[in-house]
Short mmCIF file of C-alpha atoms and ligand atoms in Angstrom, two decimals:
data_model
loop_
_atom_site.label_atom_id
_atom_site.label_comp_id
_atom_site.label_asym_id
_atom_site.label_seq_id
_atom_site.Cartn_x
_atom_site.Cartn_y
_atom_site.Cartn_z
CA MET A 1 177.67 -137.74 214.45
CA PHE A 2 176.33 -135.66 211.56
CA THR A 3 178.22 -132.48 210.63
CA ASN A 4 176.24 -129.43 211.85
CA GLY A 5 173.46 -131.84 212.80
CA GLY A 6 172.68 -132.13 209.12
CA ALA A 7 171.64 -128.45 208.85
CA ASN A 8 172.83 -125.79 206.44
CA GLN A 9 175.08 -123.45 208.47
CA ARG A 10 174.05 -120.43 206.42
CA LEU A 11 170.51 -120.80 207.80
CA LYS A 12 171.41 -121.62 211.38
CA ASN A 13 170.16 -118.31 212.78
CA LEU A 14 166.66 -118.67 211.37
CA SER A 15 164.06 -119.19 214.07
CA PRO A 16 160.38 -120.16 213.94
CA SER A 17 157.97 -117.34 213.12
CA PRO A 18 157.79 -115.26 216.36
CA THR A 19 154.01 -114.98 216.25
CA LEU A 20 153.75 -118.77 216.24
CA ARG A 21 156.23 -118.90 219.14
CA ILE A 22 153.93 -116.63 221.16
CA LYS A 23 151.00 -118.91 220.40
CA GLU A 24 152.94 -121.77 221.94
CA LEU A 25 153.83 -119.67 225.02
CA CYS A 26 150.15 -118.79 225.54
CA ARG A 27 149.19 -122.42 225.28
CA GLN A 28 151.75 -123.28 227.98
CA LEU A 29 150.50 -120.53 230.33
CA GLN A 30 146.91 -121.60 229.74
CA THR A 31 147.69 -125.21 230.63
CA GLN A 32 149.17 -123.82 233.89
CA GLY A 33 145.72 -122.33 234.56
CA LYS A 34 146.60 -118.69 233.76
CA LYS A 35 143.89 -116.61 232.10
CA ILE A 36 145.33 -115.23 228.89
CA CYS A 37 144.09 -112.39 226.75
CA ASP A 38 145.69 -113.08 223.39
CA LEU A 39 146.21 -109.82 221.54
CA GLY A 40 149.27 -111.31 219.88
CA LEU A 41 148.38 -113.56 216.98
CA GLY A 42 147.27 -111.77 213.82
CA GLN A 43 144.47 -113.98 212.61
CA SER A 44 140.97 -113.06 211.46
CA PRO A 45 138.53 -113.74 214.31
CA PHE A 46 135.65 -114.45 211.91
CA PRO A 47 134.52 -117.73 210.39
CA ALA A 48 135.05 -118.12 206.65
CA PRO A 49 131.90 -117.15 204.71
CA ASN A 50 129.40 -120.01 204.46
CA PHE A 51 129.22 -119.90 200.70
CA LEU A 52 132.99 -120.51 200.56
CA VAL A 53 132.80 -123.48 202.91
CA LYS A 54 129.93 -124.95 200.86
CA GLU A 55 131.91 -124.53 197.67
CA LEU A 56 134.90 -126.23 199.26
CA ARG A 57 132.73 -129.19 200.27
CA LYS A 58 131.33 -129.39 196.78
CA ASN A 59 134.83 -129.59 195.33
CA ALA A 60 136.48 -131.84 197.92
CA HIS A 61 136.48 -134.77 195.49
CA ARG A 62 138.83 -132.99 193.07
CA VAL A 63 142.24 -134.58 193.32
CA GLU A 64 143.92 -133.60 190.07
CA TYR A 65 146.90 -131.24 189.88
CA LEU A 66 146.14 -127.82 188.44
CA PRO A 67 148.36 -125.81 186.09
CA ALA A 68 151.16 -124.07 188.04
CA PRO A 69 149.84 -120.49 187.58
CA GLY A 70 146.46 -121.59 188.94
CA LEU A 71 142.90 -122.44 187.97
CA SER A 72 141.74 -120.48 184.94
CA SER A 73 138.35 -119.45 186.37
CA LEU A 74 139.99 -118.29 189.62
CA ARG A 75 142.61 -116.25 187.78
CA ARG A 76 139.88 -114.63 185.68
CA ALA A 77 137.88 -113.82 188.81
CA VAL A 78 140.95 -112.31 190.51
CA ALA A 79 141.78 -110.17 187.45
CA GLU A 80 138.18 -108.92 187.27
CA PHE A 81 138.16 -108.22 191.02
CA PHE A 82 141.17 -105.89 190.76
CA ASN A 83 139.98 -104.33 187.50
CA GLN A 84 136.72 -103.31 189.11
CA ARG A 85 138.15 -102.12 192.40
CA GLN A 86 141.36 -100.51 191.21
CA ASN A 87 140.49 -99.56 187.67
CA LEU A 88 143.16 -101.81 186.14
CA ASP A 89 143.35 -103.71 182.91
CA LEU A 90 144.39 -107.19 184.02
CA THR A 91 143.59 -110.51 182.38
CA GLU A 92 143.85 -114.08 183.59
CA ASN A 93 147.39 -114.17 182.16
CA ASN A 94 148.55 -111.59 184.68
CA ILE A 95 147.54 -113.63 187.71
CA VAL A 96 149.47 -116.30 189.63
CA ILE A 97 147.89 -118.36 192.41
CA GLY A 98 150.04 -119.84 195.17
CA PRO A 99 149.69 -121.65 198.51
CA GLY A 100 149.48 -118.45 200.57
CA SER A 101 150.80 -114.99 199.84
CA LYS A 102 153.80 -115.73 202.08
CA GLU A 103 155.05 -118.30 199.57
CA LEU A 104 154.48 -115.95 196.63
CA LEU A 105 156.33 -113.16 198.43
CA PHE A 106 159.23 -115.51 199.03
CA LEU A 107 159.37 -116.71 195.43
CA LEU A 108 159.27 -113.10 194.28
CA GLN A 109 162.31 -112.28 196.39
CA LEU A 110 164.08 -115.33 195.00
CA ALA A 111 163.13 -114.50 191.41
CA ASN A 112 164.19 -110.84 191.54
CA GLY A 113 167.89 -110.13 191.05
CA GLY A 114 168.11 -106.80 192.89
CA ILE A 115 168.03 -105.50 196.44
CA THR A 116 164.94 -105.91 198.63
CA ILE A 117 163.86 -102.58 200.09
CA LEU A 118 161.95 -102.84 203.36
CA SER A 119 160.38 -100.14 205.47
CA THR A 120 160.62 -100.78 209.19
CA PRO A 121 158.71 -101.71 211.25
CA SER A 122 157.50 -104.42 208.92
CA TRP A 123 155.77 -107.78 208.86
CA VAL A 124 157.85 -110.53 210.47
CA SER A 125 158.66 -112.68 207.43
CA TYR A 126 160.04 -110.32 204.75
CA GLN A 127 163.49 -110.14 206.31
CA PRO A 128 163.94 -113.89 206.98
CA GLN A 129 162.73 -114.60 203.45
CA ALA A 130 165.33 -112.18 202.06
CA LYS A 131 168.00 -113.94 204.11
CA ILE A 132 166.96 -117.39 202.89
CA ALA A 133 167.07 -116.06 199.33
CA ASN A 134 170.54 -114.61 200.06
CA LYS A 135 169.46 -111.07 199.21
CA LYS A 136 170.80 -107.70 200.20
CA ILE A 137 168.29 -105.64 202.17
CA TYR A 138 168.02 -101.87 202.23
CA TYR A 139 166.05 -100.61 205.23
CA LEU A 140 163.92 -97.47 205.30
CA LYS A 141 163.22 -96.58 208.91
CA THR A 142 159.93 -94.94 209.84
CA ASP A 143 158.63 -93.67 213.17
CA PHE A 144 155.49 -92.73 215.08
CA SER A 145 155.57 -89.07 214.02
CA ARG A 146 155.49 -90.15 210.34
CA SER A 147 152.67 -92.63 211.02
CA TRP A 148 155.12 -95.47 210.33
CA LYS A 149 155.06 -94.61 206.62
CA ILE A 150 157.84 -94.04 204.11
CA GLN A 151 158.03 -90.78 202.21
CA PRO A 152 159.08 -90.05 198.62
CA LYS A 153 162.41 -88.62 199.79
CA ASP A 154 163.24 -92.01 201.37
CA LEU A 155 163.05 -93.60 197.92
CA GLU A 156 165.42 -90.94 196.57
CA GLN A 157 168.09 -92.10 199.04
CA ILE A 158 168.25 -95.66 197.77
CA PRO A 159 171.60 -96.17 196.02
CA SER A 160 171.34 -96.65 192.25
CA SER A 161 171.93 -100.13 190.99
CA ARG A 162 172.25 -101.84 187.64
CA LYS A 163 169.77 -104.45 188.81
CA THR A 164 166.07 -103.80 189.31
CA ASN A 165 165.42 -103.42 193.02
CA PHE A 166 162.12 -103.93 194.62
CA LEU A 167 160.29 -102.27 197.43
CA ILE A 168 157.82 -104.22 199.53
CA LEU A 169 155.06 -101.80 200.42
CA ASN A 170 152.46 -103.20 202.80
CA TYR A 171 149.20 -101.33 203.43
CA PRO A 172 146.93 -101.45 205.36
CA HIS A 173 150.01 -102.07 207.39
CA ASN A 174 151.02 -104.85 209.69
CA PRO A 175 151.97 -103.87 212.45
CA SER A 176 150.48 -100.33 212.53
CA GLY A 177 146.96 -100.71 211.06
CA LEU A 178 147.58 -97.54 209.03
CA THR A 179 147.41 -97.03 205.29
CA TYR A 180 148.59 -94.59 202.61
CA SER A 181 146.35 -91.89 201.16
CA GLN A 182 145.93 -91.56 197.40
CA THR A 183 148.15 -88.48 197.43
CA GLU A 184 150.90 -90.34 199.26
CA LEU A 185 150.67 -93.31 196.90
CA ARG A 186 150.78 -91.06 193.85
CA ALA A 187 153.94 -89.36 195.13
CA LEU A 188 155.68 -92.69 195.88
CA ALA A 189 154.64 -94.03 192.47
CA GLN A 190 156.21 -91.07 190.73
CA ILE A 191 159.65 -91.65 192.28
CA ALA A 192 159.45 -95.43 191.88
CA ARG A 193 158.74 -94.95 188.17
CA ARG A 194 161.62 -92.53 187.72
CA ARG A 195 164.02 -94.75 189.66
CA LYS A 196 162.72 -97.97 188.05
CA ILE A 197 161.91 -99.62 191.36
CA ILE A 198 159.42 -102.48 191.24
CA ILE A 199 156.76 -102.20 193.94
CA VAL A 200 155.50 -105.37 195.56
CA ALA A 201 152.27 -104.06 197.05
CA ASP A 202 151.36 -106.42 199.88
CA GLU A 203 147.64 -105.70 200.06
CA ILE A 204 146.67 -108.78 202.02
CA TYR A 205 144.60 -106.51 204.36
CA GLY A 206 143.19 -104.42 201.47
CA GLU A 207 139.58 -105.53 201.78
CA PHE A 208 139.78 -104.97 205.53
CA HIS A 209 140.19 -101.22 204.95
CA HIS A 210 137.74 -100.03 207.58
CA GLN A 211 135.84 -97.75 205.20
CA GLY A 212 135.99 -100.27 202.34
CA LYS A 213 138.02 -97.72 200.37
CA HIS A 214 141.31 -99.47 199.80
CA CYS A 215 143.33 -97.85 197.02
CA SER A 216 146.21 -99.73 195.37
CA ILE A 217 149.40 -98.00 194.25
CA ALA A 218 148.90 -99.98 191.01
CA ARG A 219 146.39 -97.27 190.02
CA PHE A 220 149.29 -94.81 189.76
CA TYR A 221 152.09 -97.17 188.73
CA PRO A 222 150.39 -100.05 186.90
CA GLU A 223 153.45 -101.03 184.87
CA GLY A 224 155.72 -101.50 187.91
CA THR A 225 153.41 -102.85 190.63
CA ILE A 226 152.75 -106.45 191.64
CA ILE A 227 149.66 -106.70 193.85
CA ILE A 228 149.71 -109.41 196.50
CA SER A 229 146.49 -110.57 198.11
CA GLY A 230 144.72 -113.76 199.16
CA LEU A 231 142.09 -115.33 201.37
CA SER A 232 144.00 -115.29 204.65
CA LYS A 233 142.81 -112.04 206.19
CA TRP A 234 139.63 -110.61 204.62
CA GLY A 235 138.52 -114.12 203.56
CA SER A 236 139.18 -115.38 207.13
CA ALA A 237 140.73 -118.56 205.74
CA GLY A 238 144.45 -118.37 206.60
CA GLY A 239 144.75 -122.13 206.97
CA TRP A 240 143.39 -122.73 203.49
CA ARG A 241 146.64 -121.30 202.12
CA LEU A 242 145.54 -119.35 199.08
CA GLY A 243 147.49 -116.33 197.86
CA THR A 244 147.33 -114.29 194.66
CA ALA A 245 149.84 -112.17 192.75
CA ALA A 246 148.83 -109.79 189.94
CA PHE A 247 151.71 -108.91 187.59
CA PRO A 248 151.72 -106.19 184.94
CA PRO A 249 152.61 -107.39 181.40
CA GLN A 250 155.89 -105.44 181.71
CA LEU A 251 157.02 -107.93 184.38
CA GLU A 252 156.23 -111.06 182.36
CA GLN A 253 159.72 -112.49 182.83
CA LEU A 254 159.57 -112.10 186.60
CA LYS A 255 156.13 -113.73 186.58
CA ASN A 256 157.38 -116.68 184.54
CA THR A 257 160.31 -117.18 186.92
CA VAL A 258 157.90 -117.22 189.88
CA ILE A 259 155.74 -119.79 188.06
CA ALA A 260 158.81 -121.93 187.30
CA LEU A 261 159.87 -121.77 190.96
CA GLY A 262 156.34 -122.74 191.97
CA THR A 263 156.18 -125.69 189.57
CA ASN A 264 159.42 -127.04 190.99
CA THR A 265 158.51 -126.61 194.64
CA TYR A 266 154.77 -126.77 195.48
CA SER A 267 153.33 -127.73 192.03
CA CYS A 268 150.04 -125.90 192.64
CA ALA A 269 147.86 -124.53 195.43
CA ALA A 270 145.37 -127.19 196.63
CA THR A 271 142.78 -127.88 193.94
CA PRO A 272 139.52 -127.82 195.99
CA ILE A 273 140.68 -124.59 197.66
CA GLN A 274 141.21 -122.94 194.27
CA TYR A 275 137.67 -123.87 193.17
CA ALA A 276 136.22 -122.50 196.41
CA ALA A 277 138.37 -119.35 196.28
CA THR A 278 136.87 -118.41 192.91
CA GLN A 279 133.68 -117.57 194.81
CA ALA A 280 135.51 -115.23 197.19
CA PHE A 281 136.48 -113.05 194.23
CA GLN A 282 133.16 -113.11 192.38
CA ASN A 283 130.25 -113.99 194.66
CA PRO A 284 128.22 -110.85 195.57
CA GLU A 285 127.68 -112.30 199.08
CA MET A 286 131.33 -111.49 199.78
CA LYS A 287 130.44 -107.81 199.73
CA THR A 288 127.88 -108.22 202.53
CA TYR A 289 130.25 -110.41 204.54
CA LEU A 290 132.93 -107.72 204.30
CA GLN A 291 130.55 -104.92 205.23
CA HIS A 292 129.76 -106.75 208.46
CA THR A 293 133.29 -107.83 209.37
CA ARG A 294 134.73 -104.39 208.57
CA ARG A 295 132.27 -102.48 210.69
CA ILE A 296 132.91 -104.76 213.68
CA LEU A 297 136.68 -104.27 213.34
CA GLN A 298 136.33 -100.56 212.76
CA LYS A 299 134.24 -100.04 215.90
CA LEU A 300 136.39 -102.26 218.09
CA GLY A 301 139.65 -100.82 216.74
CA SER A 302 138.61 -97.27 217.49
CA GLU A 303 137.47 -98.24 221.01
CA CYS A 304 140.79 -99.96 221.73
CA PHE A 305 142.56 -96.87 220.40
CA THR A 306 140.55 -94.62 222.75
CA ILE A 307 141.33 -96.70 225.87
CA LEU A 308 145.06 -96.89 225.15
CA ASN A 309 145.32 -93.29 224.03
CA GLN A 310 143.64 -92.17 227.27
CA ALA A 311 146.29 -94.11 229.17
CA GLY A 312 148.92 -91.88 227.54
CA ILE A 313 150.31 -94.54 225.18
CA LYS A 314 151.22 -93.12 221.77
CA VAL A 315 149.00 -94.77 219.16
CA HIS A 316 147.24 -93.79 215.91
CA PRO A 317 143.53 -94.41 215.20
CA PRO A 318 143.46 -97.54 213.01
CA GLN A 319 142.43 -97.40 209.35
CA GLY A 320 142.45 -101.05 208.28
CA GLY A 321 143.20 -104.62 209.31
CA PHE A 322 143.22 -105.39 213.04
CA TYR A 323 146.43 -104.01 214.52
CA LEU A 324 147.63 -101.11 216.65
CA TYR A 325 151.32 -100.32 217.09
CA LEU A 326 151.76 -99.03 220.63
CA ASP A 327 154.55 -96.68 221.59
CA PHE A 328 155.21 -96.71 225.34
CA SER A 329 158.04 -94.15 225.19
CA PRO A 330 156.16 -91.57 227.35
CA PHE A 331 156.65 -94.10 230.22
CA LYS A 332 160.31 -94.75 229.59
CA LYS A 333 161.42 -93.54 233.04
CA GLN A 334 158.83 -95.50 235.02
CA LEU A 335 159.45 -98.63 232.95
CA SER A 336 163.18 -98.30 233.39
CA LYS A 337 162.73 -98.17 237.18
CA LYS A 338 160.99 -101.55 236.89
CA GLY A 339 164.01 -102.85 234.97
CA ILE A 340 162.18 -102.68 231.62
CA LYS A 341 164.52 -101.31 228.98
CA THR A 342 163.63 -103.29 225.85
CA ASN A 343 160.39 -104.05 224.05
CA GLN A 344 160.86 -107.80 224.71
CA GLN A 345 161.14 -107.12 228.45
CA LEU A 346 158.06 -104.92 228.25
CA CYS A 347 155.97 -107.65 226.61
CA SER A 348 157.19 -110.40 228.96
CA ARG A 349 156.44 -108.33 232.06
CA LEU A 350 153.05 -107.30 230.73
CA LEU A 351 152.21 -110.94 230.03
CA LYS A 352 153.39 -112.12 233.46
CA GLU A 353 151.67 -109.32 235.39
CA THR A 354 148.39 -109.00 233.43
CA GLY A 355 148.04 -112.11 231.24
CA VAL A 356 147.84 -109.89 228.13
CA VAL A 357 149.87 -110.92 225.09
CA ILE A 358 151.19 -108.31 222.69
CA ILE A 359 154.17 -108.76 220.37
CA ALA A 360 157.49 -106.98 220.94
CA GLY A 361 158.47 -104.42 218.31
CA GLU A 362 161.82 -106.13 217.80
CA GLU A 363 159.98 -108.89 215.93
CA PHE A 364 158.87 -106.25 213.40
CA LEU A 365 162.42 -104.90 213.03
CA SER A 366 162.01 -101.98 215.41
CA HIS A 367 165.13 -101.46 217.54
CA LYS A 368 165.06 -103.53 220.72
CA ASN A 369 165.28 -100.39 222.88
CA GLU A 370 162.31 -98.70 221.24
CA LEU A 371 159.41 -99.29 223.61
CA VAL A 372 156.98 -100.40 220.90
CA ALA A 373 154.74 -103.44 220.51
CA ARG A 374 151.93 -104.70 218.27
CA LEU A 375 148.44 -105.31 219.57
CA ALA A 376 145.98 -107.38 217.48
CA TYR A 377 142.38 -106.66 218.50
CA VAL A 378 141.05 -110.08 217.57
CA ASP A 379 140.53 -111.95 220.84
CA PHE A 380 136.76 -112.38 220.60
CA ASP A 381 134.22 -114.84 219.24
CA GLY A 382 133.99 -113.64 215.65
CA LYS A 383 131.22 -116.09 214.80
CA ARG A 384 128.97 -114.65 217.49
CA ALA A 385 129.83 -111.03 216.64
CA LEU A 386 129.20 -111.63 212.94
CA ALA A 387 125.86 -113.33 213.63
CA ALA A 388 124.80 -110.36 215.81
CA SER A 389 125.77 -107.85 213.14
CA ARG A 390 123.89 -109.81 210.48
CA HIS A 391 120.85 -110.08 212.74
CA LEU A 392 120.84 -106.32 213.13
CA GLY A 393 121.06 -105.77 209.37
CA LEU A 394 123.21 -103.34 207.45
CA ASN A 395 120.63 -100.57 207.46
CA ARG A 396 121.07 -100.20 211.23
CA SER A 397 124.44 -99.22 212.66
CA LEU A 398 126.04 -101.20 215.46
CA PRO A 399 124.79 -100.08 218.89
CA ALA A 400 127.19 -98.19 221.16
CA ASP A 401 127.65 -101.19 223.46
CA PHE A 402 128.18 -103.75 220.66
CA SER A 403 131.88 -104.36 221.41
CA GLN A 404 131.13 -104.60 225.14
CA HIS A 405 128.75 -107.46 224.39
CA TYR A 406 130.57 -109.26 221.62
CA CYS A 407 134.25 -108.32 221.87
CA ARG A 408 134.56 -107.99 225.63
CA ARG A 409 137.83 -109.95 226.03
CA THR A 410 139.68 -107.61 223.70
CA LEU A 411 138.40 -104.49 225.45
CA GLU A 412 139.29 -106.02 228.83
CA GLY A 413 142.80 -106.68 227.52
CA CYS A 414 143.17 -102.99 226.60
CA GLN A 415 141.81 -101.96 230.01
CA LYS A 416 144.39 -104.23 231.67
CA ILE A 417 147.20 -102.57 229.71
CA LYS A 418 145.84 -99.14 230.69
CA HIS A 419 145.63 -100.15 234.35
CA TRP A 420 149.17 -101.60 234.25
CA ILE A 421 150.54 -98.38 232.77
CA GLU A 422 148.66 -96.18 235.24
CA ASN A 423 150.09 -98.16 238.14
CA LEU A 424 153.72 -98.32 237.09
C1 PLP B 1 151.57 -108.25 205.90
C2 PLP B 1 151.37 -109.70 205.66
N1 PLP B 1 151.70 -110.22 204.47
C3 PLP B 1 151.56 -111.52 204.20
C4 PLP B 1 151.05 -112.39 205.15
C5 PLP B 1 150.96 -113.87 204.80
O1 PLP B 1 149.68 -114.27 204.59
P1 PLP B 1 149.33 -115.69 203.92
O2 PLP B 1 150.59 -116.40 203.61
O3 PLP B 1 148.51 -116.39 204.93
O4 PLP B 1 148.56 -115.35 202.67
C6 PLP B 1 150.69 -111.91 206.40
C7 PLP B 1 150.18 -112.83 207.44
O5 PLP B 1 150.15 -112.57 208.61
C8 PLP B 1 150.84 -110.53 206.66
O6 PLP B 1 150.50 -110.00 207.84
#
């Protein structure tokens, strides 16, 4: 009755975010009584810090709209946060607040006139966002042997253009859990500067660097880097929808276009959330919270790595965030005999035969025949683990059996994958 069912044909191939689709599949299997170990969804396992929740309660009565770029005190706190950590020279005027970094990343793609450069594998939403914004994409493929990272020579290959292109550089990286060293960032910055490529540094996992030593490429290329962050990962408040973008003064026009797009679409990020978020960027208690959450993730991540590595799966020791990107190619022959030729088939069979969810590499733009998948080591009670770490105190390190006690489900999931592989 309605042409194309009322939908825009150009967008007909867009599908719901694959990670959310997996969540739905798990829910279905669970209602059928199947025990699921969910190493699929990339969400912080920890509760949001208490002082943030208190601040949100205190500000719940605020119902007014805020200026489109965001609350002044929050923008000042964000600028100061990056200045201290990354030795930058930002002011409130350089900061834009949005309802989640995802939205800001999308508006950035829309606002920029050039090509979007993506390294693959990459986070699930950059490519669909580029398609919605009708942008050309230039892919830089990486692989296991290069630790899933791009190299300066990759940037040299990008065709010259009259427009200003931008590279989305995400580190610590989703899906690999790896990050760039200062030397690597400096080398990339040098080429980006020469080739006038804007870098959108997606540093949403920055404060979850396992050693607390996250370094932004903005240190080496301040005039051409936009830093993206927010509360969703290290603030453990994904559902609060609070993202930040820090623009250099040289990209004022791009910033103003993003603000104009924001004003005409979401108006502002939720007011009480912005008041509460100010504390995340300036309250000293955040430091302690992060020291606890990081050390839990670091310990668990390295234990998951050890189990899977012992099974013969190709995987790197994680450096930040909560992901491992598993490469099952050493088992190609055995998997093929079971009829498993693609990463989607691999994940479906693993789920059916073990109840463990991991996400197929195809969702992260790896080729469907590459036997790769992302594991998120977050299936545990973060509230309990955090309380135990706090109880112990920061002057004592976590005991050897900490993850066994507090993150057992995740370790069991890794053991199940190991067992499955060993019995192919
Ligand atoms: C690499 C990366 N960037 C951005 C986001 C979006 O985060 P949010 O919109 O919740 O701030 C995510 C969420 O999973 C992510 O993994």
